[in-house]
PDB file of C-alpha atoms in Angstrom:
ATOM      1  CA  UNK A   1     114.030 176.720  82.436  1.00 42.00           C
ATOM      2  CA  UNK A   2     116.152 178.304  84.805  1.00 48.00           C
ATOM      3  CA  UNK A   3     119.414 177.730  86.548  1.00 64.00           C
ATOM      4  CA  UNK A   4     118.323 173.315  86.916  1.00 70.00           C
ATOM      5  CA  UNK A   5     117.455 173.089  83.178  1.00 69.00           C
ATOM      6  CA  UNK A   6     119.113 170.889  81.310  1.00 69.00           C
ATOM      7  CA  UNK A   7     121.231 173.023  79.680  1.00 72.00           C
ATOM      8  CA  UNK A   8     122.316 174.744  82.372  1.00 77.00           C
ATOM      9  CA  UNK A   9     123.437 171.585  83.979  1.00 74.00           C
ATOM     10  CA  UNK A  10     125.482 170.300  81.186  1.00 75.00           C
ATOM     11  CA  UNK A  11     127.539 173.609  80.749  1.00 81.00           C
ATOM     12  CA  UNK A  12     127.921 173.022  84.679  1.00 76.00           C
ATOM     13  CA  UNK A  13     129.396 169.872  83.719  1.00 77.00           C
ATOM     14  CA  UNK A  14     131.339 171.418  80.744  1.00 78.00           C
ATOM     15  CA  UNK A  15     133.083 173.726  82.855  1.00 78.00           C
ATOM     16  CA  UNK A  16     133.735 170.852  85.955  1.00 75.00           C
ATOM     17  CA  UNK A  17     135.094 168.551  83.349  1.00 78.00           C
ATOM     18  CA  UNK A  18     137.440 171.309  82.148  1.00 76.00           C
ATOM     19  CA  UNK A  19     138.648 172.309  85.747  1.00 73.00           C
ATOM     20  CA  UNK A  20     139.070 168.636  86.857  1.00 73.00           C
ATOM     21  CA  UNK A  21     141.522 168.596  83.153  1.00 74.00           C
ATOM     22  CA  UNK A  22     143.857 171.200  85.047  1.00 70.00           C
ATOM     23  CA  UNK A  23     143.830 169.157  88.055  1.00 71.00           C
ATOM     24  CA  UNK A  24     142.093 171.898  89.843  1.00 68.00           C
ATOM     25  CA  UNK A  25     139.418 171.275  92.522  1.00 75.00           C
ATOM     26  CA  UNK A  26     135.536 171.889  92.365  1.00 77.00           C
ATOM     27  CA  UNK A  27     133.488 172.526  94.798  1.00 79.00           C
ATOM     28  CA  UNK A  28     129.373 173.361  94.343  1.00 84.00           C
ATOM     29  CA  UNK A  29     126.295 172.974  96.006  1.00 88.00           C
ATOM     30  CA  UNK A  30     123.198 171.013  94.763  1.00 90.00           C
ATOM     31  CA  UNK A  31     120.261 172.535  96.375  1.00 93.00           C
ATOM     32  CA  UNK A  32     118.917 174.344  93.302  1.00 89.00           C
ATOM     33  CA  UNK A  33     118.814 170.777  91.469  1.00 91.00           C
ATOM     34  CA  UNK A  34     115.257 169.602  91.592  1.00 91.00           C
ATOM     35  CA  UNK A  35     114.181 166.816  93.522  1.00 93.00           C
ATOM     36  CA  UNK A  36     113.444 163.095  92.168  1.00 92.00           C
ATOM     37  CA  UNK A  37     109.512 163.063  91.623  1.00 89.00           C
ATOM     38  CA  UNK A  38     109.728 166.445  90.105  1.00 89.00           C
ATOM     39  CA  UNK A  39     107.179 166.601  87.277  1.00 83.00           C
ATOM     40  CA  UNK A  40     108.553 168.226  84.082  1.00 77.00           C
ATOM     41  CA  UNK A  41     106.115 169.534  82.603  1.00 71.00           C
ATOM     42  CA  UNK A  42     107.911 170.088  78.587  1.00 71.00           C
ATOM     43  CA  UNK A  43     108.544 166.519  78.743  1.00 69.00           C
ATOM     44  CA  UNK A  44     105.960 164.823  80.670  1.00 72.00           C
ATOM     45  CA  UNK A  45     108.132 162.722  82.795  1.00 77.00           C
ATOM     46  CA  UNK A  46     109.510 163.387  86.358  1.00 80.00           C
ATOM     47  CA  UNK A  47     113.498 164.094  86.762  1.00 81.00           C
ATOM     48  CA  UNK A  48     115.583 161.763  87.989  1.00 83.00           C
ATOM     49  CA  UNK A  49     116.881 163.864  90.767  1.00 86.00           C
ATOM     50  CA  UNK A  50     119.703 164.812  91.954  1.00 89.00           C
ATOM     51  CA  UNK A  51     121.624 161.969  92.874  1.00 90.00           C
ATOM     52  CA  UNK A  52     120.876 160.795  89.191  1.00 89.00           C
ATOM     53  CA  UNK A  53     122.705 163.646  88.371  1.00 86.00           C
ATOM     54  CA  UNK A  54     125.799 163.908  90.482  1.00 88.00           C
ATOM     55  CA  UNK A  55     126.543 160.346  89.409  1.00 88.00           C
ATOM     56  CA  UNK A  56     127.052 161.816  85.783  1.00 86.00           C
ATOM     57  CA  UNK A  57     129.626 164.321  87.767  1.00 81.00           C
ATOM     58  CA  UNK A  58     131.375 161.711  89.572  1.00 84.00           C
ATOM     59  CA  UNK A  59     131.543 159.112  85.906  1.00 83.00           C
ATOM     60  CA  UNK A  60     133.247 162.745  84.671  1.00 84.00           C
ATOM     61  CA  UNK A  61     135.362 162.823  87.194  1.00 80.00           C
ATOM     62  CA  UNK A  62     136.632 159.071  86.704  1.00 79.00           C
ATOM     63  CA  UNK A  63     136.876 159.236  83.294  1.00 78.00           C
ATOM     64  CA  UNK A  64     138.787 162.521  83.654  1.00 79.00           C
ATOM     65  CA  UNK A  65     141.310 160.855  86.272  1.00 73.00           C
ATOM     66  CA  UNK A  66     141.782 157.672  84.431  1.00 70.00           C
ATOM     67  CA  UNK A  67     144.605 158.328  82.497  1.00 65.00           C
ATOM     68  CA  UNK A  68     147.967 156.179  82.273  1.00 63.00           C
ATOM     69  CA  UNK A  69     151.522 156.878  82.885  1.00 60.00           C
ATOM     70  CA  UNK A  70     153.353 153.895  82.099  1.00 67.00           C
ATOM     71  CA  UNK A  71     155.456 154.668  79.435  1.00 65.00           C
ATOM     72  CA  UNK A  72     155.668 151.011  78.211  1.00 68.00           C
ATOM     73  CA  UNK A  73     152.292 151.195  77.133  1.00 70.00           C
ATOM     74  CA  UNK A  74     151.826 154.972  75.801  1.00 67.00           C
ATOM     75  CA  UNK A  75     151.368 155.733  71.954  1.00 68.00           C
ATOM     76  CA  UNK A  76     152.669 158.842  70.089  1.00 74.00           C
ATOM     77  CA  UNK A  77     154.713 160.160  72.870  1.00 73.00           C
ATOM     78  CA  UNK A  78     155.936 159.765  76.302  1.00 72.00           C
ATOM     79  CA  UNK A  79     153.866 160.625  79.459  1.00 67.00           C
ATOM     80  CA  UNK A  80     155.633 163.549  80.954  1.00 64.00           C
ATOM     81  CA  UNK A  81     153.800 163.263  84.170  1.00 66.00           C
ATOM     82  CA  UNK A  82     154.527 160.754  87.566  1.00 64.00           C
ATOM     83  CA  UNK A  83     151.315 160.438  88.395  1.00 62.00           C
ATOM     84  CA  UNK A  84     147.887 160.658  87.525  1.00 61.00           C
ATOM     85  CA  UNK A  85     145.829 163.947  87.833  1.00 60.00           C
ATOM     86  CA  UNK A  86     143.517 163.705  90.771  1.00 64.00           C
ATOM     87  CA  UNK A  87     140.156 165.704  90.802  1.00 64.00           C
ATOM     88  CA  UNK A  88     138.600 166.732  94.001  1.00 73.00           C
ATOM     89  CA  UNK A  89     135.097 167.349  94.128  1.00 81.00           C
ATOM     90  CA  UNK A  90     133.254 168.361  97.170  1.00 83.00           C
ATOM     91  CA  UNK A  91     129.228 169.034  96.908  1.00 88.00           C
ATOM     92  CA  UNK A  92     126.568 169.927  99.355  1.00 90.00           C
ATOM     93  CA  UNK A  93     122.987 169.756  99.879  1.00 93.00           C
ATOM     94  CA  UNK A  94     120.693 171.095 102.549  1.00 94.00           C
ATOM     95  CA  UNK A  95     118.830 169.448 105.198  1.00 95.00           C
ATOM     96  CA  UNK A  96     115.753 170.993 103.354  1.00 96.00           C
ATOM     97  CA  UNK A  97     115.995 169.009  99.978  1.00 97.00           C
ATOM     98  CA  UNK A  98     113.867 166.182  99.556  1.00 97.00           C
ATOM     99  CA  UNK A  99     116.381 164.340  98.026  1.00 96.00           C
ATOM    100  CA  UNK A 100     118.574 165.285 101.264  1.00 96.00           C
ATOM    101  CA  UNK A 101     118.465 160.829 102.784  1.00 94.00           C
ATOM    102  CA  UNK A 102     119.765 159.822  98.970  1.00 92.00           C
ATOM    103  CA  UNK A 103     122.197 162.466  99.279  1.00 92.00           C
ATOM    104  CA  UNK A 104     122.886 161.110 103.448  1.00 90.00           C
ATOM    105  CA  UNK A 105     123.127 157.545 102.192  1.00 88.00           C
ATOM    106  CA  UNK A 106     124.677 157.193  98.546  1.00 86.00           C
ATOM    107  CA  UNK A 107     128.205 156.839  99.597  1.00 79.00           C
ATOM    108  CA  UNK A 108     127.065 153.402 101.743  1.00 76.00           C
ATOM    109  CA  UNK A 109     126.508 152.193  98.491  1.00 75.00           C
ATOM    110  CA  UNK A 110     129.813 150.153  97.439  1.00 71.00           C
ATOM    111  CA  UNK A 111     131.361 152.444  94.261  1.00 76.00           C
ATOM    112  CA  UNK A 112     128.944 155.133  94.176  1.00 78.00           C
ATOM    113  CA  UNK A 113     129.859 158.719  93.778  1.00 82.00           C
ATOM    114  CA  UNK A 114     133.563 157.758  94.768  1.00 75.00           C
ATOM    115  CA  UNK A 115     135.541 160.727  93.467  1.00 77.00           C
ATOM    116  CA  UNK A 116     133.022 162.783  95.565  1.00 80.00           C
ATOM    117  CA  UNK A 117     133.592 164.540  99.253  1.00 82.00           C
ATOM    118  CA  UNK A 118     130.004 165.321 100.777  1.00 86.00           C
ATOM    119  CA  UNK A 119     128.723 167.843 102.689  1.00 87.00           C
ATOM    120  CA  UNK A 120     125.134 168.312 104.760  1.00 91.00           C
ATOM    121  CA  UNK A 121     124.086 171.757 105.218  1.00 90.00           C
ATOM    122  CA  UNK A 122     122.484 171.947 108.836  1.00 90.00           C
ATOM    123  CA  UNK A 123     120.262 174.851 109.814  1.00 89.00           C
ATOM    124  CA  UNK A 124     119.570 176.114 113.093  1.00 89.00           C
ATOM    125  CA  UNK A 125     116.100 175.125 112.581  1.00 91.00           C
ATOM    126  CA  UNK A 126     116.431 171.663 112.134  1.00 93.00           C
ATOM    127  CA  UNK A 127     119.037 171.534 115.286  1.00 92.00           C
ATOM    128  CA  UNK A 128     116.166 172.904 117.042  1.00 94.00           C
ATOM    129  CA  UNK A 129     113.809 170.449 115.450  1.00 96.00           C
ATOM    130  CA  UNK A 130     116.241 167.366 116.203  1.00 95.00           C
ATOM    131  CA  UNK A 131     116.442 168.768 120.090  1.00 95.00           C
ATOM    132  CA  UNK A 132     112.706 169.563 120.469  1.00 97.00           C
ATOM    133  CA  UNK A 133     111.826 166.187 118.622  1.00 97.00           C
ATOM    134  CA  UNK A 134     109.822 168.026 116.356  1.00 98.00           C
ATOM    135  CA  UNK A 135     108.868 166.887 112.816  1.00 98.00           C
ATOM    136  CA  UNK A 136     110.961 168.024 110.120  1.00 98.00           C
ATOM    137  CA  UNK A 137     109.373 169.273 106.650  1.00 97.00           C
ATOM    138  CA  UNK A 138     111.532 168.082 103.355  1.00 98.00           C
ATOM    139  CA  UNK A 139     110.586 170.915 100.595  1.00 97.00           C
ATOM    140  CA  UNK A 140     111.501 172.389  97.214  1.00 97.00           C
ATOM    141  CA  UNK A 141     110.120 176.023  95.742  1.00 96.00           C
ATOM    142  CA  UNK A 142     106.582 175.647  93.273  1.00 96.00           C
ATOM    143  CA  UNK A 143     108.330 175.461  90.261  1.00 92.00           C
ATOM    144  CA  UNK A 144     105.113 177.037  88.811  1.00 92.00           C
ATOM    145  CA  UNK A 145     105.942 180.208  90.622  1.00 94.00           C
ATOM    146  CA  UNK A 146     106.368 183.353  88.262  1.00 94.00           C
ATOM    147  CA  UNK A 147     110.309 184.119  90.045  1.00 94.00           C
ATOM    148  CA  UNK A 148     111.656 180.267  90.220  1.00 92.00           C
ATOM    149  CA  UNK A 149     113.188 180.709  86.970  1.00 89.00           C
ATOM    150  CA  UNK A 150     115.056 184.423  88.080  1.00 92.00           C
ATOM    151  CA  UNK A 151     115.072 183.707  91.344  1.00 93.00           C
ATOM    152  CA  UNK A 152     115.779 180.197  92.208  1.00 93.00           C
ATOM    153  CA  UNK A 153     119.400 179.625  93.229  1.00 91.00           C
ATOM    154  CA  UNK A 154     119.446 176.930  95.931  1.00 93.00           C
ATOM    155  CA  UNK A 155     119.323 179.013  99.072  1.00 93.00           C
ATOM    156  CA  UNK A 156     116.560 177.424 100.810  1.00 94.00           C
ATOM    157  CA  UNK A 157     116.352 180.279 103.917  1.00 92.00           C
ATOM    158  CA  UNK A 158     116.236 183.569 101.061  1.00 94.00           C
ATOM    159  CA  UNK A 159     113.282 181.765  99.212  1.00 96.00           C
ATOM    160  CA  UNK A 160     111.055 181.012 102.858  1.00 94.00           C
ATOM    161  CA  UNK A 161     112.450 184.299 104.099  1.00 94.00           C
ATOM    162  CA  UNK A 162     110.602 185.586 101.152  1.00 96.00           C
ATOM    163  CA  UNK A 163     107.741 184.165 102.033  1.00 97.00           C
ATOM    164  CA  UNK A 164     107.881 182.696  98.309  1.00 97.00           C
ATOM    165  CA  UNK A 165     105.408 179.355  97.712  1.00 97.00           C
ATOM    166  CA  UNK A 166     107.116 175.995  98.312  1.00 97.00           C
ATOM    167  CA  UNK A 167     105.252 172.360  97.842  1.00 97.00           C
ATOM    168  CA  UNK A 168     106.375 169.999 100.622  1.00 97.00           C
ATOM    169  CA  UNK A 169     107.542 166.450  99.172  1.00 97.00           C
ATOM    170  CA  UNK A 170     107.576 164.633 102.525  1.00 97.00           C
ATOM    171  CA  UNK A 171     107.534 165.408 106.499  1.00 98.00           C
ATOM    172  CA  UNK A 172     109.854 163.096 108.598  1.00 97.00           C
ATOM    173  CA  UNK A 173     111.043 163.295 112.474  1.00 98.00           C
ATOM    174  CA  UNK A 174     114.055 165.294 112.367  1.00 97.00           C
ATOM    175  CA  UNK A 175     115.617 163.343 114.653  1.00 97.00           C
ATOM    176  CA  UNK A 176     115.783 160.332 112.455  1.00 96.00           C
ATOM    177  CA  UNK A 177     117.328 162.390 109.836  1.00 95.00           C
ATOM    178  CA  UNK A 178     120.096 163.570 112.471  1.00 93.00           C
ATOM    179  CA  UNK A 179     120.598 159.806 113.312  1.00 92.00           C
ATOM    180  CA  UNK A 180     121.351 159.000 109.702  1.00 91.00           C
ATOM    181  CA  UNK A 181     123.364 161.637 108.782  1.00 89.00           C
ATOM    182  CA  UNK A 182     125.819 160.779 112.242  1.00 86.00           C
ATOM    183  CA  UNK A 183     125.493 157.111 111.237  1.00 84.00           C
ATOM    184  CA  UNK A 184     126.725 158.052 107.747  1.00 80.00           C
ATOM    185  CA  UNK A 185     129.322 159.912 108.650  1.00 73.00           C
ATOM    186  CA  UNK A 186     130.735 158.068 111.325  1.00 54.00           C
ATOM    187  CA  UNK A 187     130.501 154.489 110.310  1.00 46.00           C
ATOM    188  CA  UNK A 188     133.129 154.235 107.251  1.00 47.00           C
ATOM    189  CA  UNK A 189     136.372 155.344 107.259  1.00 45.00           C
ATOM    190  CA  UNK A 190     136.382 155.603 103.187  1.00 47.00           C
ATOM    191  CA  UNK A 191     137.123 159.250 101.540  1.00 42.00           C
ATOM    192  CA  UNK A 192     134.259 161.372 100.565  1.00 43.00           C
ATOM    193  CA  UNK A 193     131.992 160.837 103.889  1.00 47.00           C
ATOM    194  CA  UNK A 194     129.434 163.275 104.711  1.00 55.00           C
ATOM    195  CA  UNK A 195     130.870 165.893 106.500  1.00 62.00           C
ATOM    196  CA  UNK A 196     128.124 168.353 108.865  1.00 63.00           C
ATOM    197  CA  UNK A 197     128.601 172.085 108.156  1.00 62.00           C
ATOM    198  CA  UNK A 198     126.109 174.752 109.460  1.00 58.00           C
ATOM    199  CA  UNK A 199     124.666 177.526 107.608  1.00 57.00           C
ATOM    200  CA  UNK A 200     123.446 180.750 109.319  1.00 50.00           C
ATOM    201  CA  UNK A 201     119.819 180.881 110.898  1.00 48.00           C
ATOM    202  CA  UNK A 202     116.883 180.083 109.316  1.00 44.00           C
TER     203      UNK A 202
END
């Protein structure tokens, strides 16, 4: 497969694991991840999704920030350190994805994806779609298509701009999306809520 195959996403998670080790911070977008529903074809079962998937990140992350430094109870040597390495991890998605209400609402859930700062990609588009009251198409590139493998890299606007076949996994009013994504980013005062950024035009 290409850059959402398995493998690729467990050397992703290699390399985060090994950055998070050094204390340093990760950031990374998770468009090109396919959607939940996704058919694999090798297999014969859908994927997960994404969410599935950044959950494996986040039990990295945790794992990876769970160490101790109380002397009292530390084996073959003394902890040299004061306190414990924190990871930061901030991910993004686009308003595009299918999986892109998960991705709005998986933080409301009580420890879920805690070690994890989130991000919404908005497009002009969809602004226009929210003001207009328009209906709002949630989509994700034919992963039959001859270039998804080479071309495929998450950027939603290159791969329509192309003119490049897509399969559309569910249509919804734009405006309810909007609502959600201010209602989930506005209603806790945790760390890691959605955040809005906006992308160029599309």
């Amino acid at each position: 497969g290409g850059g959402d195959s398995l493998e690729n996403i467990l050397e992703s998670m290699s390399r985060y694991t090994l950055t998070l080790k050094t204390e340093g911070g990760v950031g990374f977008c998770a468009n090109y991840l396919r959607p939940a529903g996704t058919l694999i074809k090798k297999i014969g079962v859908t994927t997960p999704g994404t969410i599935k998937f950044l959950e494996g990140y986040d039990k990295l992350s945790e794992i990876i920030t769970a160490g101790n430094v109380n002397s009292s109870n530390s084996f073959q040597g003394i902890p040299t350190k004061n306190s414990i390495r924190k990871g930061a991890t901030m991910v993004t998605m686009s308003v595009c994805h299918p999986d892109i209400e998960d991705f709005v609402t998986a933080k409301s859930v009580p420890n879920r994806l805690t070690k994890m700062n989130m991000s919404v990609l908005v497009t002009d588009a969809f602004m226009y779609a929210v003001e207009n009251k328009l209906d709002w198409d949630l989509w994700f590139p034919d992963i039959k298509f001859e270039k998804y493998d080479t071309e495929w890299d998450g950027n939603f606007e290159k791969w329509a701009e192309k003119g490049y076949p897509y399969v559309v996994y569910k249509t919804i009013e734009a405006e309810a999306l909007w609502n959600l994504l201010l209602k989930s980013s506005f209603t806790r005062n945790e760390p890691g809520i959605i955040f809005i950024d906006t992308v160029r035009k599309m």
